[in-house]
Coordinates of C-alpha atoms and ligand atoms in Angstrom, one line a residue:
Chain A
M1 CA 54.6 91.2 147.4
T2 CA 52.2 93.9 146.5
S3 CA 51.3 94.0 142.8
V4 CA 51.3 97.2 140.9
A5 CA 47.5 97.1 140.4
E6 CA 46.7 97.0 144.1
A7 CA 49.5 99.2 145.1
A8 CA 49.0 102.0 147.5
V9 CA 49.9 104.6 144.9
G10 CA 50.4 108.0 146.4
R11 CA 49.3 107.0 149.9
V12 CA 50.8 107.7 153.3
E13 CA 52.8 104.6 154.1
R14 CA 55.9 103.8 156.0
R15 CA 58.9 102.2 154.3
L16 CA 62.0 104.1 155.5
L17 CA 60.8 105.0 158.9
D18 CA 59.2 101.7 159.8
G19 CA 60.7 99.2 162.3
E20 CA 62.4 99.2 165.6
L21 CA 65.6 101.1 166.5
G22 CA 69.0 99.6 166.6
L23 CA 71.4 97.4 164.5
D24 CA 69.9 94.1 165.7
A25 CA 66.4 95.2 164.8
H26 CA 67.7 96.4 161.5
L27 CA 69.3 93.1 160.7
A28 CA 66.4 91.1 161.9
R29 CA 64.0 93.1 159.7
H30 CA 66.0 93.6 156.6
G31 CA 68.9 91.2 156.8
R32 CA 72.4 92.0 155.5
L33 CA 72.8 93.7 152.1
P34 CA 72.9 91.2 149.2
L35 CA 76.3 91.1 147.5
L36 CA 75.9 93.1 144.3
D37 CA 78.5 94.3 141.8
G38 CA 78.7 97.8 140.4
S39 CA 76.7 97.3 137.3
Q40 CA 74.0 95.5 139.3
I41 CA 73.7 98.4 141.7
I42 CA 73.6 101.0 138.9
G43 CA 71.1 98.8 137.0
M44 CA 68.7 98.5 139.9
A45 CA 69.0 102.3 140.5
R46 CA 68.0 102.8 136.9
D47 CA 65.1 100.2 136.9
S48 CA 63.6 101.7 140.1
G49 CA 63.6 105.2 138.7
L50 CA 65.0 106.5 142.0
T51 CA 65.7 110.2 142.0
G52 CA 67.6 112.4 144.5
R53 CA 65.6 113.4 147.6
G54 CA 67.8 116.4 148.5
G55 CA 65.8 118.8 146.4
A56 CA 66.8 118.6 142.7
G57 CA 65.3 115.2 141.9
F58 CA 68.1 114.1 139.6
P59 CA 68.1 110.4 138.5
V60 CA 70.5 108.5 140.8
W61 CA 71.8 106.0 138.3
R62 CA 73.0 108.7 136.0
K63 CA 75.2 110.3 138.6
L64 CA 76.4 106.8 139.7
S65 CA 77.5 105.9 136.3
A66 CA 79.1 109.2 135.6
V67 CA 81.2 109.1 138.8
A68 CA 82.0 105.4 138.3
E69 CA 83.3 106.2 134.9
A70 CA 85.2 109.4 135.8
G71 CA 86.5 107.9 139.0
D72 CA 88.2 104.8 137.7
G73 CA 88.9 103.6 141.2
S74 CA 89.6 107.0 142.8
A75 CA 86.0 108.2 143.4
V76 CA 84.8 109.6 146.7
V77 CA 81.2 109.2 147.9
V78 CA 79.4 111.4 150.4
A79 CA 76.1 111.0 152.3
N80 CA 74.6 114.4 152.6
G81 CA 72.6 114.9 155.8
A82 CA 73.4 118.6 156.3
E83 CA 69.7 119.6 156.1
G84 CA 70.3 123.4 156.3
E85 CA 66.7 124.1 155.6
P86 CA 65.1 125.3 158.9
A87 CA 61.7 123.9 158.0
S88 CA 63.1 120.4 157.2
G89 CA 63.6 117.6 159.8
K90 CA 63.4 114.4 157.7
D91 CA 67.1 113.8 157.4
R92 CA 67.7 114.2 161.1
A93 CA 64.7 111.9 161.7
L94 CA 66.2 109.3 159.3
L95 CA 69.6 109.5 160.9
A96 CA 68.1 109.2 164.3
Y97 CA 65.7 106.3 163.7
Q98 CA 67.1 104.3 160.7
P99 CA 70.7 105.3 160.3
N100 CA 71.5 101.7 159.1
L101 CA 69.6 102.3 155.9
V102 CA 71.7 105.4 155.2
L103 CA 74.9 103.6 156.0
D104 CA 73.9 100.6 153.8
G105 CA 73.1 102.9 151.0
L106 CA 76.5 104.6 151.4
Q107 CA 78.2 101.2 151.0
L108 CA 76.1 100.5 147.9
V109 CA 77.1 103.7 146.1
A110 CA 80.7 103.2 147.2
A111 CA 80.7 99.8 145.6
A112 CA 78.9 101.1 142.5
T113 CA 81.4 103.8 141.9
K114 CA 84.4 101.7 143.1
A115 CA 85.1 104.5 145.6
R116 CA 88.3 105.0 147.6
A117 CA 86.6 106.9 150.4
A118 CA 83.2 107.4 152.0
H119 CA 82.0 110.3 154.1
L120 CA 78.9 111.1 156.1
Y121 CA 78.3 114.8 156.4
A122 CA 75.7 115.9 158.9
P123 CA 75.2 118.3 161.9
K124 CA 77.4 117.6 164.9
A125 CA 74.4 116.5 167.0
A126 CA 73.4 113.9 164.5
L127 CA 76.9 112.5 164.2
A128 CA 77.6 111.7 167.9
P129 CA 75.4 108.5 168.1
L130 CA 76.7 107.3 164.8
R131 CA 80.3 106.7 166.0
A132 CA 79.2 103.8 168.2
L133 CA 77.0 102.4 165.4
L134 CA 79.8 102.5 162.9
E135 CA 82.0 100.6 165.3
A136 CA 79.2 98.0 165.8
R137 CA 78.8 97.6 162.1
R138 CA 82.5 97.2 161.7
V139 CA 82.6 94.4 164.3
A140 CA 79.6 92.7 162.5
G141 CA 81.6 92.9 159.3
L142 CA 78.9 94.9 157.5
D143 CA 81.0 97.7 156.0
R144 CA 83.6 97.0 153.3
M145 CA 84.4 100.7 153.1
S146 CA 85.2 102.6 156.3
V147 CA 83.2 105.8 156.8
T148 CA 84.5 109.1 158.0
L149 CA 82.2 111.5 159.8
Q150 CA 82.3 115.2 158.9
A151 CA 80.4 117.9 160.8
A152 CA 78.2 120.2 158.8
P153 CA 77.9 123.8 160.0
D154 CA 74.5 125.1 160.7
A155 CA 73.9 127.3 157.7
F156 CA 71.3 127.2 154.9
V157 CA 73.9 126.7 152.1
S158 CA 76.1 124.2 153.9
G159 CA 74.4 121.2 152.3
E160 CA 74.8 122.5 148.7
E161 CA 77.0 119.9 147.0
S162 CA 80.0 122.1 146.2
A163 CA 79.8 123.4 149.8
V164 CA 79.9 119.8 151.0
V165 CA 83.0 119.1 149.0
S166 CA 84.6 122.3 150.1
A167 CA 84.0 121.4 153.8
L168 CA 85.5 117.9 153.2
N169 CA 88.5 119.6 151.6
G170 CA 89.1 121.4 154.8
R171 CA 87.8 124.8 153.7
G172 CA 84.6 126.6 154.6
A173 CA 81.3 125.0 153.7
V174 CA 80.6 127.5 151.0
P175 CA 79.5 126.8 147.4
A176 CA 82.1 126.9 144.5
D177 CA 81.8 127.9 140.9
K178 CA 80.2 125.1 138.8
R179 CA 82.4 125.3 135.6
I180 CA 84.0 122.1 136.9
R181 CA 81.4 119.8 138.5
V182 CA 82.1 117.8 141.6
I183 CA 81.4 114.7 139.7
Q184 CA 84.5 115.5 137.7
A185 CA 86.7 116.9 140.5
G186 CA 85.5 117.1 144.1
V187 CA 87.0 115.9 147.3
G188 CA 90.8 115.9 147.0
G189 CA 90.3 116.6 143.3
S190 CA 88.6 113.2 142.8
P191 CA 85.3 112.6 141.1
T192 CA 82.8 112.8 143.9
L193 CA 79.2 111.6 144.4
V194 CA 77.1 113.6 146.8
Q195 CA 73.8 112.0 147.6
N196 CA 71.2 113.0 150.1
V197 CA 70.9 110.6 153.1
E198 CA 67.2 109.7 152.2
T199 CA 68.2 108.8 148.7
L200 CA 70.7 106.4 150.1
A201 CA 68.2 104.8 152.4
H202 CA 65.8 104.2 149.5
L203 CA 68.7 102.5 147.6
A204 CA 69.3 100.2 150.6
L205 CA 65.7 99.0 150.5
I206 CA 65.7 98.7 146.7
A207 CA 68.8 96.4 147.0
R208 CA 66.7 94.1 149.3
Y209 CA 63.2 94.2 147.9
G210 CA 63.8 95.1 144.3
A211 CA 63.0 97.8 141.8
G212 CA 59.5 96.4 141.2
W213 CA 58.7 96.8 144.9
F214 CA 60.0 100.4 144.8
L215 CA 57.8 101.1 141.8
S216 CA 54.7 99.9 143.6
A217 CA 54.5 103.3 145.4
G218 CA 54.2 106.7 143.9
T219 CA 53.2 107.5 140.3
A220 CA 54.3 105.9 137.1
D221 CA 56.5 108.9 136.3
E222 CA 57.6 109.6 139.9
P223 CA 58.0 106.3 141.7
G224 CA 58.6 105.5 145.3
T225 CA 57.9 107.2 148.6
F226 CA 59.4 110.4 150.0
L227 CA 59.8 111.8 153.5
A228 CA 57.8 115.0 154.1
T229 CA 58.4 117.4 156.9
I230 CA 55.1 119.2 157.6
S231 CA 54.9 122.3 159.8
G232 CA 52.8 125.5 160.2
A233 CA 49.1 125.3 161.2
V234 CA 48.9 121.6 161.7
R235 CA 48.1 119.6 164.9
R236 CA 51.3 117.4 165.1
P237 CA 54.0 119.0 163.0
G238 CA 56.5 116.3 162.0
V239 CA 57.8 113.9 159.4
V240 CA 55.6 111.5 157.5
E241 CA 56.2 109.2 154.5
A242 CA 54.1 108.9 151.4
G243 CA 54.2 107.9 147.7
Y244 CA 54.6 110.8 145.2
G245 CA 51.2 111.9 144.0
V246 CA 49.7 111.7 147.5
P247 CA 46.9 114.2 147.8
L248 CA 47.9 117.3 149.9
G249 CA 44.9 116.6 152.2
E250 CA 46.1 113.2 153.1
L251 CA 49.5 114.5 154.0
I252 CA 48.0 117.2 156.2
A253 CA 45.7 114.6 157.8
A254 CA 48.7 112.4 158.6
V255 CA 50.0 115.1 160.9
G256 CA 46.7 115.4 162.7
G257 CA 45.0 117.8 160.2
A258 CA 45.0 121.6 160.1
T259 CA 44.5 123.6 163.3
M260 CA 42.7 126.3 161.3
R261 CA 41.3 126.9 157.8
L262 CA 44.3 127.0 155.5
Q263 CA 44.8 129.4 152.7
A264 CA 48.0 128.1 151.1
V265 CA 50.8 125.7 151.5
L266 CA 54.5 126.3 150.9
I267 CA 55.8 123.2 149.1
G268 CA 59.5 122.5 148.5
G269 CA 60.7 124.6 151.5
Y270 CA 62.2 128.0 151.6
H271 CA 63.3 127.6 147.9
G272 CA 59.9 126.3 147.0
G273 CA 56.6 127.7 145.9
W274 CA 53.2 128.5 147.3
V275 CA 50.2 126.4 146.2
P276 CA 46.6 126.7 147.1
A277 CA 45.5 124.5 150.1
D278 CA 43.5 122.2 147.9
P279 CA 43.2 118.8 149.6
A280 CA 43.0 117.0 146.2
L281 CA 46.2 118.5 144.8
P282 CA 48.7 115.7 144.2
V283 CA 52.1 116.3 145.6
S284 CA 54.2 115.4 142.6
R285 CA 56.5 117.3 140.3
Q286 CA 54.0 117.0 137.5
A287 CA 51.0 118.4 139.4
L288 CA 53.0 121.2 141.1
E289 CA 54.7 122.4 138.1
P290 CA 51.9 124.8 137.0
Y291 CA 52.5 126.6 140.4
G292 CA 56.2 126.8 139.8
A293 CA 56.7 124.4 142.7
S294 CA 57.9 120.9 143.2
P295 CA 58.1 118.4 146.1
G296 CA 61.8 119.3 146.4
A297 CA 63.1 117.9 149.7
G298 CA 59.5 117.3 150.9
V299 CA 59.2 120.4 153.1
L300 CA 55.6 121.7 153.5
V301 CA 54.5 124.7 155.6
A302 CA 50.7 125.2 156.1
L303 CA 49.6 128.8 156.1
P304 CA 46.3 129.5 158.0
A305 CA 43.7 131.9 156.5
G306 CA 44.3 134.5 159.2
A307 CA 48.0 134.9 158.4
C308 CA 49.4 137.2 155.7
G309 CA 51.2 135.2 153.0
L310 CA 53.2 138.3 152.1
G311 CA 54.3 138.7 155.7
E312 CA 55.4 135.1 155.9
T313 CA 57.2 135.3 152.6
A314 CA 59.0 138.5 153.6
R315 CA 60.1 136.8 156.8
I316 CA 61.6 133.9 154.8
A317 CA 63.1 136.1 152.2
G318 CA 64.8 138.1 155.0
Y319 CA 66.2 134.8 156.5
L320 CA 67.4 133.7 153.1
A321 CA 69.1 137.1 152.5
D322 CA 70.9 136.6 155.8
Q323 CA 72.1 133.2 154.7
V324 CA 73.9 134.5 151.6
A325 CA 77.4 133.0 151.6
G326 CA 79.2 136.3 150.9
Q327 CA 80.8 135.4 147.6
C328 CA 78.7 136.4 144.5
G329 CA 77.9 140.1 143.8
P330 CA 74.4 139.7 142.4
C331 CA 73.4 137.4 145.4
I332 CA 75.1 139.5 148.1
N333 CA 73.5 142.7 146.8
G334 CA 70.3 141.4 145.2
L335 CA 68.9 139.2 148.0
P336 CA 68.9 141.8 150.7
R337 CA 67.4 144.3 148.3
M338 CA 64.7 141.8 147.2
A339 CA 64.0 141.0 150.9
A340 CA 63.7 144.7 151.8
T341 CA 61.4 145.3 148.9
L342 CA 59.2 142.5 150.0
A343 CA 59.3 143.7 153.6
D344 CA 58.0 147.1 152.5
L345 CA 55.2 145.4 150.6
A346 CA 54.4 143.2 153.6
A347 CA 54.4 146.1 156.0
R348 CA 52.2 148.2 153.7
R349 CA 54.8 150.9 153.0
P350 CA 53.6 151.3 149.4
R351 CA 55.5 153.3 146.8
A352 CA 55.1 153.5 143.0
G353 CA 56.3 150.4 141.3
L354 CA 56.9 148.4 144.5
A355 CA 55.4 145.1 143.3
A356 CA 57.1 145.4 139.9
E357 CA 60.4 146.1 141.6
A358 CA 60.2 142.9 143.7
E359 CA 59.6 140.9 140.5
R360 CA 62.3 142.6 138.6
L361 CA 64.9 141.9 141.3
A362 CA 63.8 138.2 141.5
R363 CA 64.4 137.9 137.7
L364 CA 67.7 139.9 138.0
V365 CA 69.3 137.6 140.5
S366 CA 68.1 134.3 139.0
G367 CA 71.0 132.2 137.7
R368 CA 73.6 134.7 138.7
G369 CA 75.4 132.9 141.6
A370 CA 77.8 130.0 142.1
C371 CA 74.9 128.1 143.6
H372 CA 71.1 128.0 143.2
H373 CA 70.5 130.1 146.3
P374 CA 69.5 133.2 144.4
D375 CA 67.3 131.1 142.0
G376 CA 65.5 129.4 144.9
T377 CA 64.9 132.7 146.7
A378 CA 63.6 134.3 143.5
R379 CA 61.3 131.3 142.9
L380 CA 59.8 131.8 146.4
V381 CA 59.2 135.5 145.9
L382 CA 57.7 135.1 142.4
S383 CA 55.4 132.4 143.6
A384 CA 54.2 134.6 146.5
M385 CA 53.5 137.5 144.1
R386 CA 51.3 135.1 142.0
M387 CA 49.6 133.2 144.8
F388 CA 48.9 136.3 146.9
Q389 CA 48.0 138.6 144.1
A390 CA 44.9 139.9 145.8
D391 CA 47.0 140.6 149.0
V392 CA 49.5 142.5 146.9
A393 CA 46.8 144.7 145.5
A394 CA 45.3 145.3 149.0
H395 CA 48.7 146.1 150.6
L396 CA 49.4 148.6 147.9
N397 CA 46.2 150.3 149.0
G398 CA 47.2 150.1 152.6
R399 CA 45.0 147.2 153.6
C400 CA 45.6 143.6 154.6
L401 CA 43.1 140.9 153.6
A402 CA 44.4 138.4 156.1
T403 CA 45.0 140.2 159.3
E404 CA 42.1 142.6 158.9
G405 CA 39.6 139.8 158.3
Y406 CA 38.6 140.6 154.8
R407 CA 38.9 136.9 153.8
Chain B
M1 CA 80.8 129.0 122.6
K2 CA 79.2 130.5 125.7
L3 CA 80.3 133.0 128.2
H4 CA 80.6 131.9 131.8
V5 CA 81.1 134.1 134.9
D6 CA 82.6 132.7 138.0
W7 CA 80.5 134.8 140.5
T8 CA 82.8 133.9 143.4
A9 CA 85.6 135.8 141.7
C10 CA 83.9 138.6 139.8
D11 CA 84.3 142.0 141.4
G12 CA 81.9 143.8 139.2
R13 CA 84.3 146.6 138.0
G14 CA 82.8 146.1 134.6
V15 CA 85.8 145.7 132.2
C16 CA 83.8 143.1 130.3
T17 CA 80.6 145.2 130.0
E18 CA 82.7 147.8 128.3
L19 CA 84.5 145.4 125.9
L20 CA 81.4 143.4 125.2
E21 CA 78.6 145.9 125.3
E22 CA 76.8 144.1 122.5
M23 CA 76.3 141.1 124.9
L24 CA 76.6 142.5 128.4
V25 CA 75.1 145.3 130.5
E26 CA 75.8 146.3 134.1
D27 CA 73.2 145.5 136.7
D28 CA 72.3 147.8 139.6
W29 CA 75.6 147.1 141.3
G30 CA 77.9 147.0 138.3
F31 CA 78.0 143.2 137.8
P32 CA 77.6 141.9 134.2
V33 CA 74.1 140.7 133.0
A34 CA 73.6 139.1 129.6
R35 CA 71.3 141.1 127.4
D36 CA 69.6 137.9 126.4
G37 CA 68.9 137.0 130.0
Q38 CA 70.8 133.7 129.8
R39 CA 72.9 132.3 132.6
S40 CA 75.7 131.5 130.2
P41 CA 74.9 133.5 127.0
A42 CA 75.9 132.1 123.6
V43 CA 78.6 134.2 121.9
P44 CA 77.6 135.1 118.3
P45 CA 80.5 134.3 115.8
P46 CA 81.1 138.0 115.0
L47 CA 81.7 138.7 118.7
E48 CA 84.1 135.9 119.4
G49 CA 87.1 138.1 119.1
A50 CA 85.7 140.7 121.5
A51 CA 84.7 137.9 123.9
K52 CA 88.2 136.4 123.9
Q53 CA 89.6 139.9 124.6
A54 CA 87.2 140.4 127.5
V55 CA 88.2 137.0 128.9
D56 CA 91.9 137.9 128.7
R57 CA 91.4 141.3 130.2
C58 CA 89.1 140.3 133.1
P59 CA 91.2 141.3 136.1
M60 CA 89.8 138.6 138.4
L61 CA 90.1 135.8 135.8
A62 CA 86.3 135.4 136.5
L63 CA 85.2 135.4 132.8
K64 CA 85.6 132.2 130.8
L65 CA 84.5 130.8 127.5
I66 CA 82.9 127.4 127.7
A67 CA 81.9 124.8 125.1
R68 CA 78.6 123.9 126.6
Ligands
LIG1 C1 71.4 126.3 148.8 C2 71.3 124.9 148.7 C3 71.3 124.1 149.8 C4 71.2 122.7 149.8 N1 71.2 122.0 150.9 C5 71.1 120.6 150.9 C6 71.1 119.8 152.0 O1 71.1 120.3 153.2 N2 71.0 118.5 151.9 C7 71.0 117.8 150.7 O2 70.9 116.6 150.6 N3 71.0 118.6 149.5 C8 71.1 119.9 149.6 N4 71.1 120.7 148.4 C9 71.2 119.9 147.2 C10 72.6 119.4 146.9 O3 73.3 120.5 146.2 C11 72.6 118.2 146.0 O4 71.8 118.4 144.9 C12 72.1 116.9 146.7 O5 72.8 116.7 148.0 C13 72.3 115.7 145.8 O6 71.8 114.6 146.4 P1 70.5 113.9 145.8 O7 70.6 113.8 144.4 O8 70.4 112.6 146.5 O9 69.3 114.7 146.2 C14 71.2 122.1 148.5 C15 71.2 122.9 147.3 C16 71.3 124.2 147.4 C17 71.3 125.0 146.2
LIG2 S1 75.0 132.4 145.0 FE1 74.9 133.4 147.0 S2 74.7 131.7 148.4 FE2 75.4 130.8 146.5 S3 77.6 130.9 146.7 FE3 77.1 132.8 145.7 S4 76.9 134.3 147.4 FE4 76.8 132.2 148.3
LIG3 S1 85.7 141.9 133.8 FE1 85.7 140.1 135.1 S2 85.7 140.8 137.2 FE2 85.2 142.6 135.9 S3 82.9 142.6 135.9 FE3 83.6 141.4 134.1 S4 83.6 139.3 134.8 FE4 83.5 140.6 136.6

């Protein structure tokens, strides 16, 4: 086994996405899951420092122990593969190439929480091939808990955890108020654990190779690898895997390099933040925090020097405003207004106080919805106003630095 | 005690912003915003009575007092 000293810290490497397709190949490579009891599973989740890969980065062991305690035998566990984010493809890739790791992980969290039911929630297209696989696993005696498949509608907010619970409860996949958390009362009123499919796949590897192995990738504070979906001005847009702390340049190189000189990269997806296209910048929570960004669910979009960052942000803000799940006043009203303000700025329709108005609206909607959709949209807009400050000034004077070649 | 708004229920008619004007103002669309900018603003002890009244009078049962 690799020792920590010689570990490939923060390097591109394949752990989750390695290996041949199919159940036989999976069993030949990784073997069956070792038999572990609940406290062993929670213990190894804690020792590995595994955090959620669905965006928020919450420590897995804490949620596991909270649900195990609250559930007392009635808990429900859900693998979340909704991946409503248009720039993300890693969960679909994982479900297509290594679904057995996800299903193993789901069994582990079911055992850890002494769950009464397990669900896999993903877009319809991803579910179809899983039916036969679940049957094969049942025949092979791999799954103690049977797994129900639930189709996730194609919408940005459909993977938000209370929306997931709402869908499983037979209502629309829209978020709910958070005064009562799903870990207290979720599916059928039972304490519910919602975990991203990639998180579960990591847990399946940790169960076999140990917390120490997991810790040999990534940084001391942010261990392990993550799946990144990289798009924009790169040669081979797609999904790669790397340890946290990987330099931005190495990630871009892993998808064939940039097709043009880059000016900025959006990290963390449509709810993320813009950072400079500095090849040395480590992709970790710690290193991205000064930019108001975080690796989130590993979504990166590379912006070429000749494109307008304000235009691109306005396009995304418009999309996000359209994805508002029509429930919360400040979000329903605020996001379209914020997107329209940004569109005016992007299209160089200046008026007094335009830039300040975009920032005011971003602050006004933050924290004022049942889910974090307004917060995430505001984060994107505020980061664009910082990152593209010179462009904002130029646009207010009717010029564009990017498309008119001033850069 | 803190004030919590269930945004999926609030209709923004502003009963609470009238009863609790020390803590809440209306935003551009009539929905309550905490003056201190907090998501769930803390209720100062002298305003606890007014806060309870606002919770009771909220027509949508959207306003709640929470411990956290
Ligand atoms: C608007 C919105 C959309 C989300 N969509 C997804 C999603 O598609 N998949 C996902 O795993 N988590 C999504 N999340 C995060 C989930 O709410 C939740 O934190 C996550 O599934 C927990 O799993 P993890 O701890 O393993 O990351 C979304 C959150 C928000 C606010
Ligand atoms: S905050 Fe917006 S996206 Fe989230 S539930 Fe409310 S209306 Fe829907
Ligand atoms: S009284 Fe209730 S429904 Fe009316 S604005 Fe206040 S919280 Fe919303």
